[in-house]
Each structure stands twice: as C-alpha cells, then as structure tokens.
PDB file of C-alpha atoms and ligand atoms in Angstrom:
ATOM      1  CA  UNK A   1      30.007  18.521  18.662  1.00 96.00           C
ATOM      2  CA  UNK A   2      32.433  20.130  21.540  1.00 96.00           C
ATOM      3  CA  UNK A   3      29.775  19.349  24.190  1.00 97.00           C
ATOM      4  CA  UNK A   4      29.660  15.466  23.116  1.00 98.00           C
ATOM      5  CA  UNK A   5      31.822  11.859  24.140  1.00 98.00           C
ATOM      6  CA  UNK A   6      35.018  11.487  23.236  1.00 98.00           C
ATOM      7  CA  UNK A   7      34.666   8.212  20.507  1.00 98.00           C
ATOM      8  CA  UNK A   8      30.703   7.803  21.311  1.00 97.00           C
ATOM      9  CA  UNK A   9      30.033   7.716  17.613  1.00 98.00           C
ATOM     10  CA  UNK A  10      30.518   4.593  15.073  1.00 97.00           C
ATOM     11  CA  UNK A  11      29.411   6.172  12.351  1.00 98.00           C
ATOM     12  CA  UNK A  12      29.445   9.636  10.711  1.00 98.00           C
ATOM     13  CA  UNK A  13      27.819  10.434   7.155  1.00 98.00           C
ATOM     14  CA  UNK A  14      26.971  14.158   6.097  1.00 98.00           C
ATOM     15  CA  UNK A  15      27.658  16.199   3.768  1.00 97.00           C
ATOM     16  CA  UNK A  16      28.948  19.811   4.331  1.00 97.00           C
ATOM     17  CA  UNK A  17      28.333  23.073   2.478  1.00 95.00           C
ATOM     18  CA  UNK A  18      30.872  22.522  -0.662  1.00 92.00           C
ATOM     19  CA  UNK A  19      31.160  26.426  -1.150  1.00 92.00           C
ATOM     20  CA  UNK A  20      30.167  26.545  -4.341  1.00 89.00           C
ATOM     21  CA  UNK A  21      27.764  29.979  -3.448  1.00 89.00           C
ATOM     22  CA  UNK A  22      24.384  27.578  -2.896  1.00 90.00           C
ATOM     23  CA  UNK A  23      22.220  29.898  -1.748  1.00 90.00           C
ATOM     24  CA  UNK A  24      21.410  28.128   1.718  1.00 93.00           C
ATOM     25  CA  UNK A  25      18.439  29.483   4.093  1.00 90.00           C
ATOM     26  CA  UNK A  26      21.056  30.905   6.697  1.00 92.00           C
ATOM     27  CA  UNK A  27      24.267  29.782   5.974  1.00 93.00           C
ATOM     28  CA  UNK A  28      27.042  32.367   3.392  1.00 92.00           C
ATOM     29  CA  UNK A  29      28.012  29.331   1.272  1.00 91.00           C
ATOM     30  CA  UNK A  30      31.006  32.062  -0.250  1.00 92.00           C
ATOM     31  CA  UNK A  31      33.955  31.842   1.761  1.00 93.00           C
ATOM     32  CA  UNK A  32      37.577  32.296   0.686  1.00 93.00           C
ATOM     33  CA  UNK A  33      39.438  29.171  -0.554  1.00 91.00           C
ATOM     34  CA  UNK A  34      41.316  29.638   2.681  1.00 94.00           C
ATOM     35  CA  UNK A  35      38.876  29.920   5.066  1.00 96.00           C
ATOM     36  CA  UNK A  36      36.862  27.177   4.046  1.00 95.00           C
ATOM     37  CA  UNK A  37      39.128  24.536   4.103  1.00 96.00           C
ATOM     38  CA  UNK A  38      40.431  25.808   7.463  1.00 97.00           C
ATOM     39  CA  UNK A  39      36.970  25.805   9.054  1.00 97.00           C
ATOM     40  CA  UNK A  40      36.646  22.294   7.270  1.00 97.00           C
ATOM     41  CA  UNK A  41      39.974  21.053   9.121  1.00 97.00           C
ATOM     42  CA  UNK A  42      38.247  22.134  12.104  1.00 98.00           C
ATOM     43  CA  UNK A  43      34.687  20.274  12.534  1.00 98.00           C
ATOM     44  CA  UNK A  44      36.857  17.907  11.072  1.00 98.00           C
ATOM     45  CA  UNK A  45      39.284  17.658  13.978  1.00 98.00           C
ATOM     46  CA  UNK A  46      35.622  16.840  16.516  1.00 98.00           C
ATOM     47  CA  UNK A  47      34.765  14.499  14.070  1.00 98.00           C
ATOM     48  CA  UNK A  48      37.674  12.602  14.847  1.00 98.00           C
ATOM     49  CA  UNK A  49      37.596  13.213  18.205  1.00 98.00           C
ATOM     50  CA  UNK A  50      33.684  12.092  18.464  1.00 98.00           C
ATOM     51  CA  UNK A  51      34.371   9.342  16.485  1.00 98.00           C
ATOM     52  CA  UNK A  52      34.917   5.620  17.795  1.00 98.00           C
ATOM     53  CA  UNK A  53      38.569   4.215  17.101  1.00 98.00           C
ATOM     54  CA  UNK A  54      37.207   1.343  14.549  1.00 97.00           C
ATOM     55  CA  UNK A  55      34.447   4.221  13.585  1.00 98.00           C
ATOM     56  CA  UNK A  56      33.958   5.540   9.554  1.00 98.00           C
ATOM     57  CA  UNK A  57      33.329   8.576   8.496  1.00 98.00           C
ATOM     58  CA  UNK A  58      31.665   9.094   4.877  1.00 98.00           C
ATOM     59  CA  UNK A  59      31.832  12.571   3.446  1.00 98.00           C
ATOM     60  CA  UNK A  60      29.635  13.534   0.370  1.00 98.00           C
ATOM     61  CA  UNK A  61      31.609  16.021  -1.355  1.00 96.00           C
ATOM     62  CA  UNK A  62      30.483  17.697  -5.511  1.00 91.00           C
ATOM     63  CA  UNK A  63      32.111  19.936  -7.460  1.00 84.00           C
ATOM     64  CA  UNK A  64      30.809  22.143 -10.044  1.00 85.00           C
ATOM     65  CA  UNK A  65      32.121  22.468 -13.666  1.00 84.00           C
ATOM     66  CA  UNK A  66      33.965  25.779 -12.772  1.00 81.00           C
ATOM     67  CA  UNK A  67      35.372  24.545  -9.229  1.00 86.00           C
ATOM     68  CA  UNK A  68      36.434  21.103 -10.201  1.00 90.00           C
ATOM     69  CA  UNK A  69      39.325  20.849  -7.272  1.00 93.00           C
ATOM     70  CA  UNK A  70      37.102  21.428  -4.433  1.00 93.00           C
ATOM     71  CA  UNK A  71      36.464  17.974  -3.515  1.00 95.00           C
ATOM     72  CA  UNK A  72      40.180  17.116  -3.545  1.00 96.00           C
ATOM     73  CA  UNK A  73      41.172  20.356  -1.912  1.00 96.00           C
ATOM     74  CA  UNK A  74      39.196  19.241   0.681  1.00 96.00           C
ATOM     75  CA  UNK A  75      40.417  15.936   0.549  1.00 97.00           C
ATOM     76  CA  UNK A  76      43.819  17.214   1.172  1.00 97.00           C
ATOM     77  CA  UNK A  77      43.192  19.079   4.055  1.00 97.00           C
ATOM     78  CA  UNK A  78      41.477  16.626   6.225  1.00 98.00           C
ATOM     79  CA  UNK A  79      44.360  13.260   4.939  1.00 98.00           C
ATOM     80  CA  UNK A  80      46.504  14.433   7.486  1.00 97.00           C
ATOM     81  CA  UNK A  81      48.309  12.883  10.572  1.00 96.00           C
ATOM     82  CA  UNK A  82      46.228  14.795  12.855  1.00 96.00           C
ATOM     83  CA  UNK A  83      43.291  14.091  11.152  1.00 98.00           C
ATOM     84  CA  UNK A  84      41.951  11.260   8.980  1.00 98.00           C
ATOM     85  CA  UNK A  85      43.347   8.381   6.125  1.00 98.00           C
ATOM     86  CA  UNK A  86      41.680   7.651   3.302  1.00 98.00           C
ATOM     87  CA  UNK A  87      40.017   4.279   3.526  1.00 98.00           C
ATOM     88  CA  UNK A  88      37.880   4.163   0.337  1.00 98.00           C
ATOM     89  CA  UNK A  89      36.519   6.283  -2.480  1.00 98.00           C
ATOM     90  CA  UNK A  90      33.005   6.083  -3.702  1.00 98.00           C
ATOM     91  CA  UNK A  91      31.451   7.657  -6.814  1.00 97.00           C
ATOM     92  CA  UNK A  92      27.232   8.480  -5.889  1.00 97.00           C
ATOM     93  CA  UNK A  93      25.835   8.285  -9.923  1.00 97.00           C
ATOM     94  CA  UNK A  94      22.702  10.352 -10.012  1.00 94.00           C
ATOM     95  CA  UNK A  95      22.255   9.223 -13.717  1.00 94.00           C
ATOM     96  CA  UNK A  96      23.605   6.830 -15.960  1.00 95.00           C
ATOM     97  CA  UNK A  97      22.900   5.141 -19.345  1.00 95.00           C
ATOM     98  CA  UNK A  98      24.016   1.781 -19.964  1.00 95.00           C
ATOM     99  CA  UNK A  99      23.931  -0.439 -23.336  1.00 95.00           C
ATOM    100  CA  UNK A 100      22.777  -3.963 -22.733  1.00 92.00           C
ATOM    101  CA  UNK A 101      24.175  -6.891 -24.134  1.00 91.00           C
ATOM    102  CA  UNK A 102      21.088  -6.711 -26.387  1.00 95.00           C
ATOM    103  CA  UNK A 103      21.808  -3.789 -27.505  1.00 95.00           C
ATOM    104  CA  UNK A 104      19.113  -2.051 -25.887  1.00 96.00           C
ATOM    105  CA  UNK A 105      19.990   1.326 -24.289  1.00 96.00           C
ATOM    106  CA  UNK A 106      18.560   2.247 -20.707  1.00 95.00           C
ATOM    107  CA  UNK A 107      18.992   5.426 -18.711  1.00 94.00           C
ATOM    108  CA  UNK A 108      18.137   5.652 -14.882  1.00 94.00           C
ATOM    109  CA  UNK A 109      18.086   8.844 -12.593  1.00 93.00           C
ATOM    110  CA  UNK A 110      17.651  12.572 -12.875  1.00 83.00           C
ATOM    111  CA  UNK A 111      19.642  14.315 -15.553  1.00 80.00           C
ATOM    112  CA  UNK A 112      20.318  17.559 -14.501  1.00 79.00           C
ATOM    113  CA  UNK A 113      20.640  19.480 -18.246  1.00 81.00           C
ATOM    114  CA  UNK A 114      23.177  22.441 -18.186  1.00 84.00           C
ATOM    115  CA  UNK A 115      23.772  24.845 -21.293  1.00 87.00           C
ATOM    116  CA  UNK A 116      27.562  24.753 -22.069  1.00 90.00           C
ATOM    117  CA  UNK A 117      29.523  24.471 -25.022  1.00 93.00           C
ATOM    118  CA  UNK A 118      32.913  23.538 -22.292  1.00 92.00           C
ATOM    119  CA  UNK A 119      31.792  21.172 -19.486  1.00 92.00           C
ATOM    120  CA  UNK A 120      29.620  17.900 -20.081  1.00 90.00           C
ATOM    121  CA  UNK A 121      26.719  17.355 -17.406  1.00 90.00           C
ATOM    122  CA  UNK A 122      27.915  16.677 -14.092  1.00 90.00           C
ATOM    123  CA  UNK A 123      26.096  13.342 -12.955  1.00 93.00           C
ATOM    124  CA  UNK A 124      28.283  12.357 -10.141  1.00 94.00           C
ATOM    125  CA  UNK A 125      29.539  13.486  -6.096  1.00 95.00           C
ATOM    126  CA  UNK A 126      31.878  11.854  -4.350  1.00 97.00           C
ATOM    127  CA  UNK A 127      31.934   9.700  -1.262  1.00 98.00           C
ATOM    128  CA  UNK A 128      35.147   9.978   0.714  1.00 98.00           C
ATOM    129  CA  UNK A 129      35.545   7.040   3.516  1.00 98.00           C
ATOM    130  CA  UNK A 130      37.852   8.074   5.946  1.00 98.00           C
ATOM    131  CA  UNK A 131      38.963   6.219   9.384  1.00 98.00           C
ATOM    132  CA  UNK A 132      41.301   6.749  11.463  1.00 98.00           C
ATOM    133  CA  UNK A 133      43.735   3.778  10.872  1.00 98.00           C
ATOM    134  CA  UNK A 134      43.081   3.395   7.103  1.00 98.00           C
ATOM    135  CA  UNK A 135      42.828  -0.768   8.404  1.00 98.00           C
ATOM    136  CA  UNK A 136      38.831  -0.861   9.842  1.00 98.00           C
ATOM    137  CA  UNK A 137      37.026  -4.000   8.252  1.00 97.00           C
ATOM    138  CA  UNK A 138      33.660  -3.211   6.422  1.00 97.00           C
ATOM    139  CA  UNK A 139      30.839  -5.702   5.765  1.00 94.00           C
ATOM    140  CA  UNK A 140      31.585  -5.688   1.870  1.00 89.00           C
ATOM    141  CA  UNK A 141      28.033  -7.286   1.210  1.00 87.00           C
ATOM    142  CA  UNK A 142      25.937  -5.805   2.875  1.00 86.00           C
ATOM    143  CA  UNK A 143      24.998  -3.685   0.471  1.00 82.00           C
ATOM    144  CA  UNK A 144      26.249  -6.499  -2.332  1.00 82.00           C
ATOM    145  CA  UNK A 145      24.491  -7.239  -5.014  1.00 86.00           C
ATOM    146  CA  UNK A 146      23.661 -10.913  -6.443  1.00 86.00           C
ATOM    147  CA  UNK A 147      25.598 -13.033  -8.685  1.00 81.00           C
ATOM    148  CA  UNK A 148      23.750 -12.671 -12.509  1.00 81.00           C
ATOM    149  CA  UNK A 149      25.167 -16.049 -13.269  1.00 80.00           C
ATOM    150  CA  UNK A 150      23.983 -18.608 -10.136  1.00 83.00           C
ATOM    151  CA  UNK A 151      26.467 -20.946 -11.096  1.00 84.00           C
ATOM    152  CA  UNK A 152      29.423 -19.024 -10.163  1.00 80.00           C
ATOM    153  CA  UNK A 153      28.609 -19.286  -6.497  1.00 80.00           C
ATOM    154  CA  UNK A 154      29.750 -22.807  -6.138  1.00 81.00           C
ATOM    155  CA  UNK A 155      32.497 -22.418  -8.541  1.00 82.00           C
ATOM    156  CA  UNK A 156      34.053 -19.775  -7.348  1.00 81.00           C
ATOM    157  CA  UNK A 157      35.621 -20.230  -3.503  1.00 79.00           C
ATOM    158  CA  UNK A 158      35.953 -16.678  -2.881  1.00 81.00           C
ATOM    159  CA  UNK A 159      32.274 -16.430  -3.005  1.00 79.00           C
ATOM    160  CA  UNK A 160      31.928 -18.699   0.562  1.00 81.00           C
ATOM    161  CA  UNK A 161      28.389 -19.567  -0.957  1.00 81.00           C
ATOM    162  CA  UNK A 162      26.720 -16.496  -0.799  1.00 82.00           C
ATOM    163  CA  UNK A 163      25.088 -14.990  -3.326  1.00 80.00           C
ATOM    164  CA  UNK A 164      25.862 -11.616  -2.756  1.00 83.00           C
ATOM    165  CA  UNK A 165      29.011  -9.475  -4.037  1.00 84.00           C
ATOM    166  CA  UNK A 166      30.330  -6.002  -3.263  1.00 86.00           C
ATOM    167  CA  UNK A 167      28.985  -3.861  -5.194  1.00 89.00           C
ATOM    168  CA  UNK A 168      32.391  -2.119  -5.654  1.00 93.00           C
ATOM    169  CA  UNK A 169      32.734   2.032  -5.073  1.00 96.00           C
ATOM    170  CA  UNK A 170      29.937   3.264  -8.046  1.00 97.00           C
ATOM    171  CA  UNK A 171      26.628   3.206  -6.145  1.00 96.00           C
ATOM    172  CA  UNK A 172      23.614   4.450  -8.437  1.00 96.00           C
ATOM    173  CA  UNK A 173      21.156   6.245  -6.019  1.00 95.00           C
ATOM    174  CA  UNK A 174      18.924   8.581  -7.791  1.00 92.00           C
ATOM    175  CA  UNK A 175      16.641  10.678  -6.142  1.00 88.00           C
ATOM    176  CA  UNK A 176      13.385   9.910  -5.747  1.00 84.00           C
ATOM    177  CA  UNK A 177      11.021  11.717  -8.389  1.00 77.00           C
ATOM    178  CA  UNK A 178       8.476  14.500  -6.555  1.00 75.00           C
ATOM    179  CA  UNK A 179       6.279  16.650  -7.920  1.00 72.00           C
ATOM    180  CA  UNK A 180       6.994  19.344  -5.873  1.00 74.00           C
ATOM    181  CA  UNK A 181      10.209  20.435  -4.718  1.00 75.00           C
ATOM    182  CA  UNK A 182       9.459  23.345  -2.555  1.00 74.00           C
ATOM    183  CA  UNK A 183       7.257  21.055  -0.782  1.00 74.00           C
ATOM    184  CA  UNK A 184       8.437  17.774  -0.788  1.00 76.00           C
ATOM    185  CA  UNK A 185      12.676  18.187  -0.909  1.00 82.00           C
ATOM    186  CA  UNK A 186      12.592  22.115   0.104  1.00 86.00           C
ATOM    187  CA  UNK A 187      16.845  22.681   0.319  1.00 83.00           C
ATOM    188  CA  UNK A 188      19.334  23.251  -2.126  1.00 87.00           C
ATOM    189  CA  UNK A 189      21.628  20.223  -1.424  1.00 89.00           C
ATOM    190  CA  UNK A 190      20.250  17.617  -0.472  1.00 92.00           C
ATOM    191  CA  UNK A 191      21.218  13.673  -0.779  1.00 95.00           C
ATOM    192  CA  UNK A 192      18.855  10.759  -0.720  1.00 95.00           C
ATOM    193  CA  UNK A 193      18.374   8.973   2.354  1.00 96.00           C
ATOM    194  CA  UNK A 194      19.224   5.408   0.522  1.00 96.00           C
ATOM    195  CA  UNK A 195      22.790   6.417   0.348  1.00 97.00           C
ATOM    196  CA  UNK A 196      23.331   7.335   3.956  1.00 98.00           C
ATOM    197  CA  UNK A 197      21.376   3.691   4.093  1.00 97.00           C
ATOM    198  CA  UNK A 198      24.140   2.233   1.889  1.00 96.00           C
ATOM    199  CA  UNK A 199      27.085   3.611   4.324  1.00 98.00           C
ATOM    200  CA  UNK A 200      25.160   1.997   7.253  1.00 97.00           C
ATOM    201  CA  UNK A 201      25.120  -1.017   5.607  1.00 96.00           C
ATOM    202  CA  UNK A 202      28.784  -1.913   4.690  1.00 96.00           C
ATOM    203  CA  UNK A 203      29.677  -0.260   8.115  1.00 96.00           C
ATOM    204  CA  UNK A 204      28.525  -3.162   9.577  1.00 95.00           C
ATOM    205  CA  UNK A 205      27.239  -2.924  13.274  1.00 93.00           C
ATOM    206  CA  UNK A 206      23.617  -3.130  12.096  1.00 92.00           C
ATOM    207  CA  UNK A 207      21.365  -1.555  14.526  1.00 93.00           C
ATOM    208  CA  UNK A 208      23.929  -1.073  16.897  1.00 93.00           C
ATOM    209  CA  UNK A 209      25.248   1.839  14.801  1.00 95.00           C
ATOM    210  CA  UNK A 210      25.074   5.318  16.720  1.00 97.00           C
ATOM    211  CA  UNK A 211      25.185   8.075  13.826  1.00 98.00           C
ATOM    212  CA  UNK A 212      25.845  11.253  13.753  1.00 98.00           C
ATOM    213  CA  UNK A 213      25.400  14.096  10.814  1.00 98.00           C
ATOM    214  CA  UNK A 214      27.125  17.240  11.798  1.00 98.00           C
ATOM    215  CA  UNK A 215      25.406  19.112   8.923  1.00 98.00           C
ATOM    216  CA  UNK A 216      21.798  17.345   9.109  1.00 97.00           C
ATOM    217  CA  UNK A 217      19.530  19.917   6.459  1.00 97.00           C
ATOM    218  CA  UNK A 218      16.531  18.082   6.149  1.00 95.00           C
ATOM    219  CA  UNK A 219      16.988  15.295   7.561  1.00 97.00           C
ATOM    220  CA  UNK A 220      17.900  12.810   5.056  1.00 97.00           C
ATOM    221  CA  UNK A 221      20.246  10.625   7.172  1.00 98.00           C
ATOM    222  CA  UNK A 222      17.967  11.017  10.162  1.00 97.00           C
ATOM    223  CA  UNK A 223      15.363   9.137   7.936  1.00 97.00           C
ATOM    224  CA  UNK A 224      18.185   6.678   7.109  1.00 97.00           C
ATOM    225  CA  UNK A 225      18.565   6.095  10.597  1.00 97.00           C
ATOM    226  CA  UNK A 226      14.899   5.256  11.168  1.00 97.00           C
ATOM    227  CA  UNK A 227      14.688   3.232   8.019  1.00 96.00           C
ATOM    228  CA  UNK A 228      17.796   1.028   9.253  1.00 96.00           C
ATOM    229  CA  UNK A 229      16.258   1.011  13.330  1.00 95.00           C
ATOM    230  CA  UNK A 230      19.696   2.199  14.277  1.00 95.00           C
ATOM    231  CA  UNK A 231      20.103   2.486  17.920  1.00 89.00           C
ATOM    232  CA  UNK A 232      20.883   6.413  18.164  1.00 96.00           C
ATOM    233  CA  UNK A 233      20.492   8.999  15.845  1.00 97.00           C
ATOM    234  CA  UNK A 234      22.647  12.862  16.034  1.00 98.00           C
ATOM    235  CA  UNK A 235      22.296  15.358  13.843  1.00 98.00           C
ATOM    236  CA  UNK A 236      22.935  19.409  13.577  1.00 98.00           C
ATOM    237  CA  UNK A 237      21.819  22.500  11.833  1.00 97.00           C
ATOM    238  CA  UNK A 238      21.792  26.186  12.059  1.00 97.00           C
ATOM    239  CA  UNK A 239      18.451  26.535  10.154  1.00 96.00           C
ATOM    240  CA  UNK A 240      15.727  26.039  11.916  1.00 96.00           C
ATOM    241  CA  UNK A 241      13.352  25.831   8.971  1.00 95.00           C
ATOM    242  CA  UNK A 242      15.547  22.856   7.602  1.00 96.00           C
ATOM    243  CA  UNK A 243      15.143  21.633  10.958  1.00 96.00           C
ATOM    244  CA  UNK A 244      11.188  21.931  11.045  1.00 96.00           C
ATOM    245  CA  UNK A 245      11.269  19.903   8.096  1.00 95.00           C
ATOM    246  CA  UNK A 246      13.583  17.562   8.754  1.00 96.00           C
ATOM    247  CA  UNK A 247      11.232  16.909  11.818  1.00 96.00           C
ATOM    248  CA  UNK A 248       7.838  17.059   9.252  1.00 94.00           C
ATOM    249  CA  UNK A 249       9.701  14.364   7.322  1.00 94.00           C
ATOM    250  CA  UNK A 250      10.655  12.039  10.179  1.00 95.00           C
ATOM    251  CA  UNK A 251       6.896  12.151  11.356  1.00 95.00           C
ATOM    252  CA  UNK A 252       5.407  11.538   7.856  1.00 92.00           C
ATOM    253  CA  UNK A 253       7.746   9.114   6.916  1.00 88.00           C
ATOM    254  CA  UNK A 254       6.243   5.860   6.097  1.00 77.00           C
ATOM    255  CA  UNK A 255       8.394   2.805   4.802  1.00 63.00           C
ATOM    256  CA  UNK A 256       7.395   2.955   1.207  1.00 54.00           C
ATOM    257  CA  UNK A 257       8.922   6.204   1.295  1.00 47.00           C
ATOM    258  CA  UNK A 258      11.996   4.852   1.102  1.00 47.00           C
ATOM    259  CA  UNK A 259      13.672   5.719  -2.810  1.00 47.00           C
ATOM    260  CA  UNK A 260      14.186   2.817  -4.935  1.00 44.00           C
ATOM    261  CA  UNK A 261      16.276   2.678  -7.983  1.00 41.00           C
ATOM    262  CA  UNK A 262      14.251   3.756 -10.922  1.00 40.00           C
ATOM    263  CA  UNK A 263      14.741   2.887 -14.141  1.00 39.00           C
ATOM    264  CA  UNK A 264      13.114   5.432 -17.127  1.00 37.00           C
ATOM    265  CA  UNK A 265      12.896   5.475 -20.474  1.00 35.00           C
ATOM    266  CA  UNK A 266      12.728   9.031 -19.795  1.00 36.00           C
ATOM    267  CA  UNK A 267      14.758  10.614 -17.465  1.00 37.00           C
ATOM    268  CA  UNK A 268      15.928  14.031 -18.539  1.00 37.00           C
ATOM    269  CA  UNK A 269      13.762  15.537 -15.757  1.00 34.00           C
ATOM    270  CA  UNK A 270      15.179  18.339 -13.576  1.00 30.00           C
ATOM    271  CA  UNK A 271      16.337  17.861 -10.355  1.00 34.00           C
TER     272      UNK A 271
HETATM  273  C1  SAM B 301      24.839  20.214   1.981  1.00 64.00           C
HETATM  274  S1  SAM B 301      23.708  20.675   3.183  1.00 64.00           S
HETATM  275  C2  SAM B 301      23.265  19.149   3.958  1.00 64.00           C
HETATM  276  C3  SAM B 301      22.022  18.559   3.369  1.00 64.00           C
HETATM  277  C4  SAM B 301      21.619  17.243   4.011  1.00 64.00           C
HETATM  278  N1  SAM B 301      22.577  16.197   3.713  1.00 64.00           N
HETATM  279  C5  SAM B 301      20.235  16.818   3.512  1.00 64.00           C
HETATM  280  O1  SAM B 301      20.112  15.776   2.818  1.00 64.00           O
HETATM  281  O2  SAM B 301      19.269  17.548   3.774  1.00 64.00           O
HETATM  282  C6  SAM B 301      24.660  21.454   4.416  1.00 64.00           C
HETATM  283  C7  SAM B 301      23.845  22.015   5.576  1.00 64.00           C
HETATM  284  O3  SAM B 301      24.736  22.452   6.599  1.00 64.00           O
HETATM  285  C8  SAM B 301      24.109  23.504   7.317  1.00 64.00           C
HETATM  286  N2  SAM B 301      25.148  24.177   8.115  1.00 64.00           N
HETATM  287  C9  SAM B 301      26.064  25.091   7.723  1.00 64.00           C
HETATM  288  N3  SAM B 301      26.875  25.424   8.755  1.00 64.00           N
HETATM  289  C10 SAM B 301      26.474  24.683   9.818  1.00 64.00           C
HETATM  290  C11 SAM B 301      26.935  24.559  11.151  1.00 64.00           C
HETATM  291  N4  SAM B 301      27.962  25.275  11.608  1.00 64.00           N
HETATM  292  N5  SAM B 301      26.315  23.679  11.963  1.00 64.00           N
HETATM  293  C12 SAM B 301      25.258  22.934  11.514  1.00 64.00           C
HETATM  294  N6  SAM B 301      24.772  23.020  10.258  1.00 64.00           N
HETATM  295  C13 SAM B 301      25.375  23.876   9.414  1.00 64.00           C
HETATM  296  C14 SAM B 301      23.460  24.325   6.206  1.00 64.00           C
HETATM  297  O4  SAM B 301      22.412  25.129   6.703  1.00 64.00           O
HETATM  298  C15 SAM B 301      22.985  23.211   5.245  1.00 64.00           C
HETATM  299  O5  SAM B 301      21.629  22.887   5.473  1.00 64.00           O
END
C-alpha cells in the first residue's frame, strides 16, 4: 500500500486476520494483544492515506466465544484523530431463524454447531464503516429492500415514491452451500462475495468505484468487483496459493455464481 496514490481509492472492504490462532497458509495468526493492534493501527494509517477524502472503508471484524473484545479492541485503536470515525455499524448474520406472522418458523444460512455448556453459537461478524469525516453520504437504497405493504409508498412522503428502503445495519448473507470445501472455498476465513457487493452498493459511485482489499485471500471481493463491473480492482496477499485461487476463481467465475440468500428447512450444515 506504501508504493500507491495518496486518496486514489473510494472504496476499501477486507477483512484482516482477527488473531484468533486461524491456522492461515503463511501467515502466524498468534500475536500478542499488543502487537496486533499496533500492526493494525498501522495498515490502518495507509488505508487512510490511500483512501479518497469522501472514501469508506468497511472492516469485517469476528470474535470468538473466548476473545469476545477483539472486535472492539480493534475498534478502539483505529477511532482515533489520526486515524478513522466511526460512520456506521453493521451486523453480517450467517444464520437466523425467524417466526412468521403465521406462526411458521424458518431458518436460513449455515449454522456452525459448537459443543459448550457457556457460550451460545456465534452466528454473527461485524461490519465497521469508517470514513474519515464521520459526515460522507451513502446511497441508503441501494441495497434497500421493497416495501411489503405497496400502499405505504404513496402514503408515506419520506418514501419519495420508491419502492425501496434501507435495509438498516443487519444484512443476512449466508454463504453459499459447496460440496467441497477444500476445493471450492479452500481458506480458513473467508466472507462471501455478496457482502463486499452490498458495501459497493450503498457506497454509491456505481461502477466508478476503485476498490481496494489490503488482505485479498481468495479473492472474494475481487469477484465482487467483477460482479458489480467496477472500474478498478486492488487487492493483496502474502500467500501465493490463496492467490492462485483467488485467480482460479476470477477465471471460472460465471454470473450464476453469484450467492443468493437461501432459505432451508434444514440448515444446521457445517460451514
Ligand atoms: C481473513 S483473511 C481474508 C479472507 C478474504 N476476505 C477472503 O474472502 O478470501 C486474511 C488474509 O490476510 C492475509 N495476510 C496476512 N498478512 C498479510 C499482509 N501483510 N499482506 C497481505 N495479506 C496478508 C492472510 O494470508 C489471509 O489470507
């Protein structure tokens, strides 16, 4: 990121290495508190710099049961002057059951089961949006969702006739089901390319959007890129087998590939 523009980006969405001990190809994912969060303050300080003045940057952060404080740790250290503000908070649901009004229950998305008598599953990440002003406008509906009740739209005058609201800050994006996961989603940690789509969206600029992932594993935001037919496309990593498939995936990738939200009567699968 040293060797690149000064505010050439719009847009930055990754997700770093939470250390949490994932065992990554190359990288030591066990650092000290410490010296994590300093070497997070400093990629953090050339994202800024990189970064265009009205850009966003959207950080996908978990925790784990036993390190519950990481994300906000890391929160901490990069909501500072030097640094970035905290724009907006988003909660990624990888699984979710709901009751309808009918009474009938529905779960979508990959339950990840865990054996514990003291923590209850995990089935969320955040999504930290951070500018640099705190004050950059978003297109809130892009990635809206429509009015259930049609009528509303001419009722209501906040609506301006559209039928499309924001969607608000819990996007469920589950991963797309494979059969194989050494062959077909071969890393540890990855997220699905439909919510780097989602932060392209409500960014706004549309195909004008130059991205940049500073930690790209296999790609998943470069296929978000070429989904969206973004203008430019940046990404990074130290492993150069993620990087051979992150290339595989961007040459295989057809449109249908891209993940839809699934509903299942059945989804206690494992990730
Ligand atoms: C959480 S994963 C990102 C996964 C990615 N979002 C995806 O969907 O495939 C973090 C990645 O950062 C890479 N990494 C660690 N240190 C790095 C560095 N200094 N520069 C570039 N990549 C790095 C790791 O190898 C790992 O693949």
């Amino acid at each position: 990121m040293r060797e690149m523009p000064e505010a050439s980006q719009d847009l930055v969405v990754t997700s770093p290495p939470y250390n949490l001990g994932i065992d990554y190809g190359k990288y030591d994912d066990k650092r000290s508190d410490t010296d994590y969060l300093a070497w997070c303050a400093d990629w953090a300080a050339e994202i800024r710099r990189v970064l265009a003045d009205d850009g966003s940057f959207f950080l996908n952060v978990g925790g784990s049961p036993s390190s519950p404080l990481l994300p906000h740790q890391l929160l901490l250290a990069l909501c500072t002057p030097d640094l970035f503000v905290l724009q907006n908070t988003f909660h990624w649901i990888k699984s979710i059951t709901v009751e309808t009004r009918a009474g009938e229950q529905i779960s979508a998305g990959h339950f990840k089961p865990i054996n514990s008598k003291r923590y209850v599953n995990d089935c969320h990440e955040y999504v930290f949006h951070f500018t640099k002003s705190g004050t950059v406008p978003l297109d809130r509906r892009a990635a809206g969702v429509s009015y259930v009740y049609k009528c509303n739209i001419k009722r209501w005058k906040h609506t301006e006739g559209s039928d499309l609201r924001c969607r608000g800050n819990t996007w469920f994006i589950p991963y797309k089901t494979i059969k194989s996961r050494d062959k077909q989603r071969p890393h540890p940690a990855s997220f699905p390319p439909a919510l780097v789509e989602q932060c392209i969206s409500i960014h706004g600029k549309g195909p004008d959007t130059n991205l940049l992932d500073p930690f790209l594993g296999i790609g998943s935001s470069a296929l978000a890129a070429k989904h969206l037919d973004i203008a430019s496309f940046t990404g990074f990593e130290i492993d150069e087998d993620y990087l051979a498939v992150a290339q595989s995936r961007l040459a295989e990738d057809t449109p249908k590939d891209t993940p839809q939200g699934e509903l299942s009567p059945n989804p206690d699968t494992k990730d």
